[in-house]
Structure formats: structure tokens, C-alpha cells
PDB file of C-alpha atoms in Angstrom:
ATOM      1  CA  MET C  20      31.497 114.018  47.365  1.00  0.00           C
ATOM      2  CA  GLU C  21      30.428 111.303  49.887  1.00  0.00           C
ATOM      3  CA  SER C  22      27.100 112.465  51.682  1.00  0.00           C
ATOM      4  CA  VAL C  23      26.949 112.980  55.003  1.00  0.00           C
ATOM      5  CA  GLU C  24      24.167 111.714  57.413  1.00  0.00           C
ATOM      6  CA  ARG C  25      22.723 115.102  58.909  1.00  0.00           C
ATOM      7  CA  PRO C  26      22.726 114.960  62.612  1.00  0.00           C
ATOM      8  CA  THR C  27      19.730 116.220  64.659  1.00  0.00           C
ATOM      9  CA  TRP C  28      21.670 119.133  65.857  1.00  0.00           C
ATOM     10  CA  ALA C  29      22.964 120.069  62.255  1.00  0.00           C
ATOM     11  CA  PRO C  30      20.461 122.527  61.093  1.00  0.00           C
ATOM     12  CA  GLY C  31      19.271 121.975  57.559  1.00  0.00           C
ATOM     13  CA  ASN C  32      20.403 125.139  55.913  1.00  0.00           C
ATOM     14  CA  ILE C  33      23.971 124.170  56.917  1.00  0.00           C
ATOM     15  CA  ASP C  34      26.260 122.741  54.181  1.00  0.00           C
ATOM     16  CA  LEU C  35      27.811 119.745  55.747  1.00  0.00           C
ATOM     17  CA  GLY C  36      30.298 119.391  52.998  1.00  0.00           C
ATOM     18  CA  ARG C  37      31.987 122.631  53.618  1.00  0.00           C
ATOM     19  CA  PRO C  38      34.726 123.197  56.305  1.00  0.00           C
ATOM     20  CA  SER C  39      33.279 125.639  59.109  1.00  0.00           C
ATOM     21  CA  ILE C  40      36.007 127.499  61.478  1.00  0.00           C
ATOM     22  CA  ALA C  41      33.325 127.174  64.355  1.00  0.00           C
ATOM     23  CA  ARG C  42      33.314 123.534  63.557  1.00  0.00           C
ATOM     24  CA  VAL C  43      37.123 123.406  63.353  1.00  0.00           C
ATOM     25  CA  TYR C  44      37.423 124.971  67.016  1.00  0.00           C
ATOM     26  CA  ASP C  45      35.001 122.507  68.082  1.00  0.00           C
ATOM     27  CA  TYR C  46      37.180 119.586  66.962  1.00  0.00           C
ATOM     28  CA  TRP C  47      40.190 121.089  68.241  1.00  0.00           C
ATOM     29  CA  LEU C  48      38.649 121.397  71.779  1.00  0.00           C
ATOM     30  CA  GLY C  49      37.260 117.820  71.958  1.00  0.00           C
ATOM     31  CA  GLY C  50      33.790 118.517  70.837  1.00  0.00           C
ATOM     32  CA  ALA C  51      31.557 116.376  68.864  1.00  0.00           C
ATOM     33  CA  HIS C  52      30.026 118.854  66.725  1.00  0.00           C
ATOM     34  CA  ASN C  53      32.280 118.465  63.383  1.00  0.00           C
ATOM     35  CA  PHE C  54      32.563 116.453  60.403  1.00  0.00           C
ATOM     36  CA  ALA C  55      35.241 114.808  58.350  1.00  0.00           C
ATOM     37  CA  VAL C  56      35.899 118.061  56.334  1.00  0.00           C
ATOM     38  CA  ASP C  57      36.197 120.007  59.412  1.00  0.00           C
ATOM     39  CA  ARG C  58      38.796 117.681  60.818  1.00  0.00           C
ATOM     40  CA  ALA C  59      40.642 117.389  57.619  1.00  0.00           C
ATOM     41  CA  VAL C  60      41.213 121.344  57.495  1.00  0.00           C
ATOM     42  CA  ALA C  61      41.804 121.102  61.573  1.00  0.00           C
ATOM     43  CA  ASP C  62      44.416 118.372  61.326  1.00  0.00           C
ATOM     44  CA  LYS C  63      46.479 119.920  58.157  1.00  0.00           C
ATOM     45  CA  VAL C  64      46.515 123.333  60.311  1.00  0.00           C
ATOM     46  CA  LEU C  65      48.040 121.317  63.382  1.00  0.00           C
ATOM     47  CA  ALA C  66      50.163 119.449  60.842  1.00  0.00           C
ATOM     48  CA  ASP C  67      51.965 122.947  60.286  1.00  0.00           C
ATOM     49  CA  VAL C  68      51.408 124.537  64.005  1.00  0.00           C
ATOM     50  CA  PRO C  69      51.674 121.834  66.199  1.00  0.00           C
ATOM     51  CA  VAL C  70      51.501 123.913  69.191  1.00  0.00           C
ATOM     52  CA  LEU C  71      47.990 125.597  68.282  1.00  0.00           C
ATOM     53  CA  LYS C  72      45.878 122.918  70.040  1.00  0.00           C
ATOM     54  CA  ASN C  73      48.090 123.528  72.965  1.00  0.00           C
ATOM     55  CA  VAL C  74      47.488 127.422  72.777  1.00  0.00           C
ATOM     56  CA  ILE C  75      43.458 127.019  71.820  1.00  0.00           C
ATOM     57  CA  LEU C  76      43.124 124.709  74.687  1.00  0.00           C
ATOM     58  CA  ASN C  77      44.774 127.293  77.466  1.00  0.00           C
ATOM     59  CA  HIS C  78      42.291 129.638  76.013  1.00  0.00           C
ATOM     60  CA  ARG C  79      39.529 127.276  77.021  1.00  0.00           C
ATOM     61  CA  ALA C  80      40.819 126.389  80.779  1.00  0.00           C
ATOM     62  CA  PHE C  81      41.240 130.307  81.331  1.00  0.00           C
ATOM     63  CA  LEU C  82      37.479 130.643  80.380  1.00  0.00           C
ATOM     64  CA  ARG C  83      36.440 127.906  82.696  1.00  0.00           C
ATOM     65  CA  ARG C  84      38.694 129.299  85.513  1.00  0.00           C
ATOM     66  CA  ALA C  85      37.294 132.831  84.797  1.00  0.00           C
ATOM     67  CA  VAL C  86      33.760 131.975  84.774  1.00  0.00           C
ATOM     68  CA  ARG C  87      34.294 129.883  88.235  1.00  0.00           C
ATOM     69  CA  HIS C  88      35.858 133.124  89.939  1.00  0.00           C
ATOM     70  CA  LEU C  89      33.015 135.262  88.623  1.00  0.00           C
ATOM     71  CA  LEU C  90      30.813 132.647  90.028  1.00  0.00           C
ATOM     72  CA  ALA C  91      32.270 132.704  93.373  1.00  0.00           C
ATOM     73  CA  GLN C  92      31.949 136.536  93.018  1.00  0.00           C
ATOM     74  CA  GLY C  93      28.382 136.082  92.965  1.00  0.00           C
ATOM     75  CA  VAL C  94      27.774 136.726  89.195  1.00  0.00           C
ATOM     76  CA  ARG C  95      25.059 134.644  87.722  1.00  0.00           C
ATOM     77  CA  GLN C  96      24.597 136.391  84.232  1.00  0.00           C
ATOM     78  CA  PHE C  97      27.080 136.329  81.082  1.00  0.00           C
ATOM     79  CA  LEU C  98      27.757 137.911  78.166  1.00  0.00           C
ATOM     80  CA  ASP C  99      30.096 135.803  76.037  1.00  0.00           C
ATOM     81  CA  LEU C 100      31.257 137.765  73.211  1.00  0.00           C
ATOM     82  CA  GLY C 101      32.687 135.537  69.895  1.00  0.00           C
ATOM     83  CA  SER C 102      31.518 132.386  71.583  1.00  0.00           C
ATOM     84  CA  GLY C 103      31.493 130.106  68.499  1.00  0.00           C
ATOM     85  CA  ILE C 104      29.914 126.718  68.775  1.00  0.00           C
ATOM     86  CA  PRO C 105      29.135 126.233  72.886  1.00  0.00           C
ATOM     87  CA  THR C 106      31.296 123.204  72.885  1.00  0.00           C
ATOM     88  CA  VAL C 107      33.171 121.270  75.543  1.00  0.00           C
ATOM     89  CA  GLY C 108      33.644 123.646  78.603  1.00  0.00           C
ATOM     90  CA  ASN C 109      30.754 125.793  77.613  1.00  0.00           C
ATOM     91  CA  VAL C 110      29.786 128.989  79.648  1.00  0.00           C
ATOM     92  CA  HIS C 111      26.065 127.886  80.320  1.00  0.00           C
ATOM     93  CA  GLU C 112      27.300 124.426  81.442  1.00  0.00           C
ATOM     94  CA  ILE C 113      29.729 125.838  84.018  1.00  0.00           C
ATOM     95  CA  ALA C 114      27.311 128.292  85.120  1.00  0.00           C
ATOM     96  CA  GLN C 115      24.355 126.541  85.454  1.00  0.00           C
ATOM     97  CA  THR C 116      26.124 123.391  87.170  1.00  0.00           C
ATOM     98  CA  VAL C 117      26.568 125.726  90.042  1.00  0.00           C
ATOM     99  CA  ASP C 118      23.349 127.757  89.932  1.00  0.00           C
ATOM    100  CA  PRO C 119      20.571 126.097  87.606  1.00  0.00           C
ATOM    101  CA  SER C 120      19.289 130.061  87.268  1.00  0.00           C
ATOM    102  CA  ALA C 121      22.295 131.438  85.699  1.00  0.00           C
ATOM    103  CA  ARG C 122      21.634 133.084  82.390  1.00  0.00           C
ATOM    104  CA  VAL C 123      23.893 133.191  79.287  1.00  0.00           C
ATOM    105  CA  VAL C 124      23.641 135.149  75.777  1.00  0.00           C
ATOM    106  CA  TYR C 125      26.279 134.042  73.406  1.00  0.00           C
ATOM    107  CA  VAL C 126      27.239 136.095  70.539  1.00  0.00           C
ATOM    108  CA  ASP C 127      28.960 135.508  67.221  1.00  0.00           C
ATOM    109  CA  VAL C 128      28.916 136.935  63.827  1.00  0.00           C
ATOM    110  CA  ASP C 129      29.395 133.334  62.244  1.00  0.00           C
ATOM    111  CA  PRO C 130      25.978 131.987  60.709  1.00  0.00           C
ATOM    112  CA  VAL C 131      27.358 128.445  61.052  1.00  0.00           C
ATOM    113  CA  ALA C 132      28.389 128.939  64.661  1.00  0.00           C
ATOM    114  CA  VAL C 133      24.932 130.588  65.364  1.00  0.00           C
ATOM    115  CA  ALA C 134      22.960 127.899  63.651  1.00  0.00           C
ATOM    116  CA  HIS C 135      24.435 125.010  65.523  1.00  0.00           C
ATOM    117  CA  SER C 136      24.176 127.038  68.736  1.00  0.00           C
ATOM    118  CA  ARG C 137      20.651 127.691  68.615  1.00  0.00           C
ATOM    119  CA  ALA C 138      19.825 124.042  67.566  1.00  0.00           C
ATOM    120  CA  ILE C 139      22.026 122.512  70.400  1.00  0.00           C
ATOM    121  CA  LEU C 140      20.455 125.173  73.143  1.00  0.00           C
ATOM    122  CA  THR C 141      16.897 124.260  72.389  1.00  0.00           C
ATOM    123  CA  GLY C 142      15.048 123.610  75.113  1.00  0.00           C
ATOM    124  CA  ASN C 143      17.196 125.571  77.523  1.00  0.00           C
ATOM    125  CA  PRO C 144      15.079 128.998  78.051  1.00  0.00           C
ATOM    126  CA  LEU C 145      18.162 130.857  80.118  1.00  0.00           C
ATOM    127  CA  VAL C 146      20.276 130.740  77.327  1.00  0.00           C
ATOM    128  CA  SER C 147      19.877 132.770  74.044  1.00  0.00           C
ATOM    129  CA  VAL C 148      22.046 133.123  70.874  1.00  0.00           C
ATOM    130  CA  LEU C 149      22.560 136.513  69.088  1.00  0.00           C
ATOM    131  CA  ARG C 150      24.029 136.783  65.622  1.00  0.00           C
ATOM    132  CA  THR C 151      25.580 139.727  64.980  1.00  0.00           C
ATOM    133  CA  ASP C 152      29.337 141.517  65.190  1.00  0.00           C
ATOM    134  CA  VAL C 153      30.613 142.146  68.357  1.00  0.00           C
ATOM    135  CA  ARG C 154      31.897 145.467  67.365  1.00  0.00           C
ATOM    136  CA  ASP C 155      28.300 147.026  67.306  1.00  0.00           C
ATOM    137  CA  VAL C 156      27.939 147.052  70.921  1.00  0.00           C
ATOM    138  CA  ASP C 157      24.608 149.192  70.964  1.00  0.00           C
ATOM    139  CA  ARG C 158      23.074 146.526  68.636  1.00  0.00           C
ATOM    140  CA  VAL C 159      24.169 143.935  70.861  1.00  0.00           C
ATOM    141  CA  MET C 160      23.174 145.819  73.993  1.00  0.00           C
ATOM    142  CA  ARG C 161      19.736 146.470  72.659  1.00  0.00           C
ATOM    143  CA  SER C 162      18.882 143.010  71.235  1.00  0.00           C
ATOM    144  CA  PRO C 163      15.944 141.001  72.208  1.00  0.00           C
ATOM    145  CA  GLU C 164      18.306 138.332  73.562  1.00  0.00           C
ATOM    146  CA  VAL C 165      20.022 140.643  75.887  1.00  0.00           C
ATOM    147  CA  ALA C 166      16.892 142.040  77.049  1.00  0.00           C
ATOM    148  CA  ARG C 167      15.511 138.858  77.821  1.00  0.00           C
ATOM    149  CA  GLN C 168      18.223 137.425  79.830  1.00  0.00           C
ATOM    150  CA  LEU C 169      20.164 140.058  81.362  1.00  0.00           C
ATOM    151  CA  ASP C 170      19.373 141.812  84.483  1.00  0.00           C
ATOM    152  CA  PHE C 171      21.376 145.491  84.574  1.00  0.00           C
ATOM    153  CA  ASP C 172      20.479 146.161  88.000  1.00  0.00           C
ATOM    154  CA  ARG C 173      22.900 143.014  88.872  1.00  0.00           C
ATOM    155  CA  PRO C 174      26.464 142.734  87.719  1.00  0.00           C
ATOM    156  CA  VAL C 175      27.247 141.001  84.472  1.00  0.00           C
ATOM    157  CA  GLY C 176      30.029 138.605  83.337  1.00  0.00           C
ATOM    158  CA  VAL C 177      31.578 139.912  79.899  1.00  0.00           C
ATOM    159  CA  LEU C 178      33.724 137.439  78.416  1.00  0.00           C
ATOM    160  CA  MET C 179      36.266 138.127  75.634  1.00  0.00           C
ATOM    161  CA  VAL C 180      37.991 135.018  75.593  1.00  0.00           C
ATOM    162  CA  ALA C 181      40.287 134.443  72.443  1.00  0.00           C
ATOM    163  CA  LEU C 182      38.625 137.351  70.588  1.00  0.00           C
ATOM    164  CA  LEU C 183      40.315 140.366  70.408  1.00  0.00           C
ATOM    165  CA  HIS C 184      43.437 138.913  68.629  1.00  0.00           C
ATOM    166  CA  PHE C 185      40.890 138.848  65.785  1.00  0.00           C
ATOM    167  CA  MET C 186      40.490 142.530  65.476  1.00  0.00           C
ATOM    168  CA  ALA C 187      42.826 144.708  63.834  1.00  0.00           C
ATOM    169  CA  ASP C 188      44.071 148.087  65.329  1.00  0.00           C
ATOM    170  CA  GLU C 189      41.849 149.784  62.736  1.00  0.00           C
ATOM    171  CA  ASP C 190      38.629 148.049  64.545  1.00  0.00           C
ATOM    172  CA  ASP C 191      39.741 149.897  67.689  1.00  0.00           C
ATOM    173  CA  PRO C 192      39.454 146.910  70.207  1.00  0.00           C
ATOM    174  CA  HIS C 193      40.226 149.515  73.139  1.00  0.00           C
ATOM    175  CA  GLY C 194      37.131 151.342  72.142  1.00  0.00           C
ATOM    176  CA  VAL C 195      34.919 148.120  71.847  1.00  0.00           C
ATOM    177  CA  VAL C 196      36.173 147.142  75.520  1.00  0.00           C
ATOM    178  CA  ALA C 197      35.461 150.492  76.826  1.00  0.00           C
ATOM    179  CA  ALA C 198      31.733 150.668  75.125  1.00  0.00           C
ATOM    180  CA  TYR C 199      31.111 147.342  77.046  1.00  0.00           C
ATOM    181  CA  ARG C 200      32.743 148.594  79.915  1.00  0.00           C
ATOM    182  CA  ASP C 201      30.510 151.440  80.002  1.00  0.00           C
ATOM    183  CA  ALA C 202      27.073 149.417  79.184  1.00  0.00           C
ATOM    184  CA  VAL C 203      27.334 147.232  82.057  1.00  0.00           C
ATOM    185  CA  PRO C 204      26.381 148.503  85.909  1.00  0.00           C
ATOM    186  CA  PRO C 205      29.129 148.659  88.373  1.00  0.00           C
ATOM    187  CA  GLY C 206      30.214 145.551  90.101  1.00  0.00           C
ATOM    188  CA  SER C 207      30.373 143.814  86.506  1.00  0.00           C
ATOM    189  CA  PHE C 208      33.480 141.975  85.512  1.00  0.00           C
ATOM    190  CA  LEU C 209      35.517 141.646  82.039  1.00  0.00           C
ATOM    191  CA  ALA C 210      37.223 138.230  81.418  1.00  0.00           C
ATOM    192  CA  LEU C 211      39.663 138.716  78.728  1.00  0.00           C
ATOM    193  CA  SER C 212      42.470 136.418  76.990  1.00  0.00           C
ATOM    194  CA  HIS C 213      44.468 137.711  74.052  1.00  0.00           C
ATOM    195  CA  ALA C 214      47.573 136.140  71.996  1.00  0.00           C
ATOM    196  CA  GLY C 215      50.474 138.267  72.975  1.00  0.00           C
ATOM    197  CA  TYR C 216      54.068 138.522  74.232  1.00  0.00           C
ATOM    198  CA  GLU C 217      56.188 140.417  76.656  1.00  0.00           C
ATOM    199  CA  GLU C 218      58.101 143.322  74.993  1.00  0.00           C
ATOM    200  CA  GLY C 219      61.946 142.451  74.014  1.00  0.00           C
ATOM    201  CA  GLU C 220      60.769 138.535  73.973  1.00  0.00           C
ATOM    202  CA  TRP C 221      59.927 138.439  70.418  1.00  0.00           C
ATOM    203  CA  ASP C 222      60.511 134.746  68.814  1.00  0.00           C
ATOM    204  CA  PRO C 223      60.637 134.541  64.726  1.00  0.00           C
ATOM    205  CA  VAL C 224      58.879 131.182  65.087  1.00  0.00           C
ATOM    206  CA  TRP C 225      55.829 133.289  66.276  1.00  0.00           C
ATOM    207  CA  ASP C 226      55.811 135.075  62.737  1.00  0.00           C
ATOM    208  CA  GLU C 227      55.633 131.457  61.209  1.00  0.00           C
ATOM    209  CA  ALA C 228      52.982 130.386  63.256  1.00  0.00           C
ATOM    210  CA  LYS C 229      51.016 133.120  62.665  1.00  0.00           C
ATOM    211  CA  SER C 230      51.383 133.182  58.838  1.00  0.00           C
ATOM    212  CA  THR C 231      50.121 129.788  59.001  1.00  0.00           C
ATOM    213  CA  TYR C 232      47.125 130.412  61.069  1.00  0.00           C
ATOM    214  CA  ASN C 233      46.336 133.418  58.919  1.00  0.00           C
ATOM    215  CA  ARG C 234      46.270 131.272  55.713  1.00  0.00           C
ATOM    216  CA  GLY C 235      44.279 128.315  57.474  1.00  0.00           C
ATOM    217  CA  VAL C 236      41.777 129.952  59.859  1.00  0.00           C
ATOM    218  CA  SER C 237      41.639 133.861  60.341  1.00  0.00           C
ATOM    219  CA  GLU C 238      43.935 136.547  60.491  1.00  0.00           C
ATOM    220  CA  ILE C 239      45.400 137.327  63.852  1.00  0.00           C
ATOM    221  CA  THR C 240      46.892 140.393  65.823  1.00  0.00           C
ATOM    222  CA  TYR C 241      49.446 139.552  68.445  1.00  0.00           C
ATOM    223  CA  ARG C 242      49.434 142.382  71.112  1.00  0.00           C
ATOM    224  CA  SER C 243      52.277 142.956  74.045  1.00  0.00           C
ATOM    225  CA  LYS C 244      51.373 142.544  77.425  1.00  0.00           C
ATOM    226  CA  ARG C 245      51.618 146.333  78.048  1.00  0.00           C
ATOM    227  CA  GLU C 246      48.835 146.513  75.089  1.00  0.00           C
ATOM    228  CA  VAL C 247      46.465 143.857  76.898  1.00  0.00           C
ATOM    229  CA  GLU C 248      46.620 145.773  80.116  1.00  0.00           C
ATOM    230  CA  ALA C 249      45.672 149.028  78.495  1.00  0.00           C
ATOM    231  CA  LEU C 250      42.122 147.316  77.473  1.00  0.00           C
ATOM    232  CA  PHE C 251      41.726 147.110  81.280  1.00  0.00           C
ATOM    233  CA  GLU C 252      41.486 150.820  81.610  1.00  0.00           C
ATOM    234  CA  GLY C 253      38.323 151.800  83.894  1.00  0.00           C
ATOM    235  CA  PHE C 254      38.549 147.922  85.504  1.00  0.00           C
ATOM    236  CA  ASP C 255      40.221 147.261  88.824  1.00  0.00           C
ATOM    237  CA  LEU C 256      42.306 143.953  87.872  1.00  0.00           C
ATOM    238  CA  VAL C 257      41.701 140.907  90.067  1.00  0.00           C
ATOM    239  CA  PRO C 258      45.095 139.552  91.322  1.00  0.00           C
ATOM    240  CA  PRO C 259      47.464 138.132  89.466  1.00  0.00           C
ATOM    241  CA  GLY C 260      46.688 141.024  86.850  1.00  0.00           C
ATOM    242  CA  VAL C 261      47.368 140.253  83.503  1.00  0.00           C
ATOM    243  CA  GLU C 262      49.336 137.049  83.406  1.00  0.00           C
ATOM    244  CA  ARG C 263      50.292 134.129  81.104  1.00  0.00           C
ATOM    245  CA  LEU C 264      47.231 132.233  80.534  1.00  0.00           C
ATOM    246  CA  PRO C 265      48.525 128.975  81.970  1.00  0.00           C
ATOM    247  CA  LEU C 266      49.629 130.967  85.155  1.00  0.00           C
ATOM    248  CA  TRP C 267      46.189 133.162  85.699  1.00  0.00           C
ATOM    249  CA  ARG C 268      44.886 131.032  89.117  1.00  0.00           C
ATOM    250  CA  PRO C 269      45.944 127.535  88.067  1.00  0.00           C
ATOM    251  CA  GLU C 270      43.590 125.199  89.545  1.00  0.00           C
ATOM    252  CA  SER C 271      45.943 122.095  89.372  1.00  0.00           C
ATOM    253  CA  PRO C 272      49.423 121.239  88.478  1.00  0.00           C
ATOM    254  CA  ASP C 273      48.176 120.417  85.074  1.00  0.00           C
ATOM    255  CA  ASP C 274      47.071 123.900  84.371  1.00  0.00           C
ATOM    256  CA  VAL C 275      50.856 124.668  84.516  1.00  0.00           C
ATOM    257  CA  HIS C 276      52.771 122.837  81.929  1.00  0.00           C
ATOM    258  CA  GLY C 277      56.002 123.066  80.465  1.00  0.00           C
ATOM    259  CA  GLY C 278      56.528 126.610  78.880  1.00  0.00           C
ATOM    260  CA  ALA C 279      53.902 128.343  80.839  1.00  0.00           C
ATOM    261  CA  ASP C 280      56.503 131.158  81.622  1.00  0.00           C
ATOM    262  CA  ASN C 281      56.754 132.137  77.950  1.00  0.00           C
ATOM    263  CA  PHE C 282      53.465 131.123  76.786  1.00  0.00           C
ATOM    264  CA  ILE C 283      52.568 133.331  73.716  1.00  0.00           C
ATOM    265  CA  GLY C 284      49.119 134.764  74.994  1.00  0.00           C
ATOM    266  CA  PHE C 285      47.751 136.382  78.208  1.00  0.00           C
ATOM    267  CA  GLY C 286      44.509 136.561  80.464  1.00  0.00           C
ATOM    268  CA  ALA C 287      43.064 138.675  83.256  1.00  0.00           C
ATOM    269  CA  VAL C 288      39.852 139.365  84.836  1.00  0.00           C
ATOM    270  CA  GLY C 289      39.058 143.075  85.949  1.00  0.00           C
ATOM    271  CA  ARG C 290      36.046 144.293  87.958  1.00  0.00           C
ATOM    272  CA  LYS C 291      34.004 147.780  87.170  1.00  0.00           C
ATOM    273  CA  PRO C 292      33.962 149.657  90.181  1.00  0.00           C
TER     274      PRO C 292
END
């Protein structure tokens, strides 16, 4: 195998010859923290499911709009769960552009994503990276990283963008969301995006896409709009409520593309009263 020159942002303990899902996502999002081996996997998956890149870009665009909304509501600290590599359009860049004192904790279980994140974020004392399973809510909330960055006397923006569809029903995503809800102070927000569909509109092509994605990337679970709405129990939904991702508070005509009305995924923001 041809050797790959190790850039300064790539930690020494990471095997550059093996693909990483975190770096595959970085490539799909237009980031620079990936290698030829990652791009080969990414291109193969897209060849089988061409619509996937548009789906991923819409989840990222929703993240941007949701964070900007929370900033407009005065939120200055964020807990980004299942963050991956903080690549193009990441939370701390969006937040710190508005307020340089904004704080972020990124949480991911993938060792490659965490190692890259820590290397990239060296020198930014207002951002921490925690490696743990987001389902272990107590461990996340009691971590030194959270204690260092988040002040629980003020609202927190909890971000679960393109996360919960990687949790099977047995993982109790509803219970995970509820535990984070109970752990943050009143006035905090939850921003969530999820692959899903309206009941009665199922298209067999989505099964094909799911099978390809499961083989090439990771197991995914679609949920209906009603199931996504149920995840916001205990939150007051911000208008327009649970909506197709491109239609949740679009900022420009470019956000609302063809197919927005039947986009296979929803997003919403809720406020803890």
C-alpha cells in the first residue's frame, strides 16, 4: 500500500490506511480531514445511493440553522452529542463567530473522531472533546469536560443531529432524550434531526437505500414523524414544530430544494419550560 504522509492534524496513533466513518462523513460534508482510503469508501456508497449526500448536507444545514436560532435566544453553551469530526459548519465556529466566549462540548464514542477532534481543537480552551457513548447520560453529564465548559445555572443547547436514527428501539432513544432533558436547566433547548417518513407514505426505494447504507456505513432505523414528535416529550416545540429538514426555518431559497416536501428526514427544536 502506498504510504500516506501524516498531516499535523492526524494523531500518531491513527491508522491512515484504514477508512474511518468519521472521515467519510467529513469528506461528504466537504471537509479536508480525510484520506484517499476514506474517499474511496465514500464514493462507493454514493454510487449505490446517490441521494445520500443531499440527505447528509441537509442534516448539516439544519444544524447550522438550529445553532443560529439558539444563539438568537441567548444560548452560549452547547452539548453536541454524536458530533463526529468537527468539520465544515461545525458548532463552535458558528457559535464563536457570534460570541467568541461561547462554549462547546463535543461527545462521540468513535476513537478516530475523538482523536482527530482533539488534534484539530488544540488551542481552543472553550471547546472540549469527550469520548464516551452518548447513551451513558450520567457519565457524559458528570465528565470533567462537561464540568469545565458548561454552567448549569444557564440554558444549554443540547444537539442530537443525525444521531438517534443510529439507535435501535432496544437502545431506548426516548429514554436517552428524557435523561438529557432532566439533566439540563429550564430554558435549555434540544435540537434534533432524524431520518424518517410520514405514516402512509412509505416508498420501497427507502428500503434499498437503508440496506446499502447499513452495509457500507452503519445500521440505521427510520422513524415516523409521530415517533420523532414523541422524542420531544417535556419540551415546548419551537414553530414550525417537527418539519421536513429543508422546511425547518429555511434561511434562503437554496435551503428549499426540489423534493423538500417528501424529504426522508425531520428536524425540530424544543425548549424545556
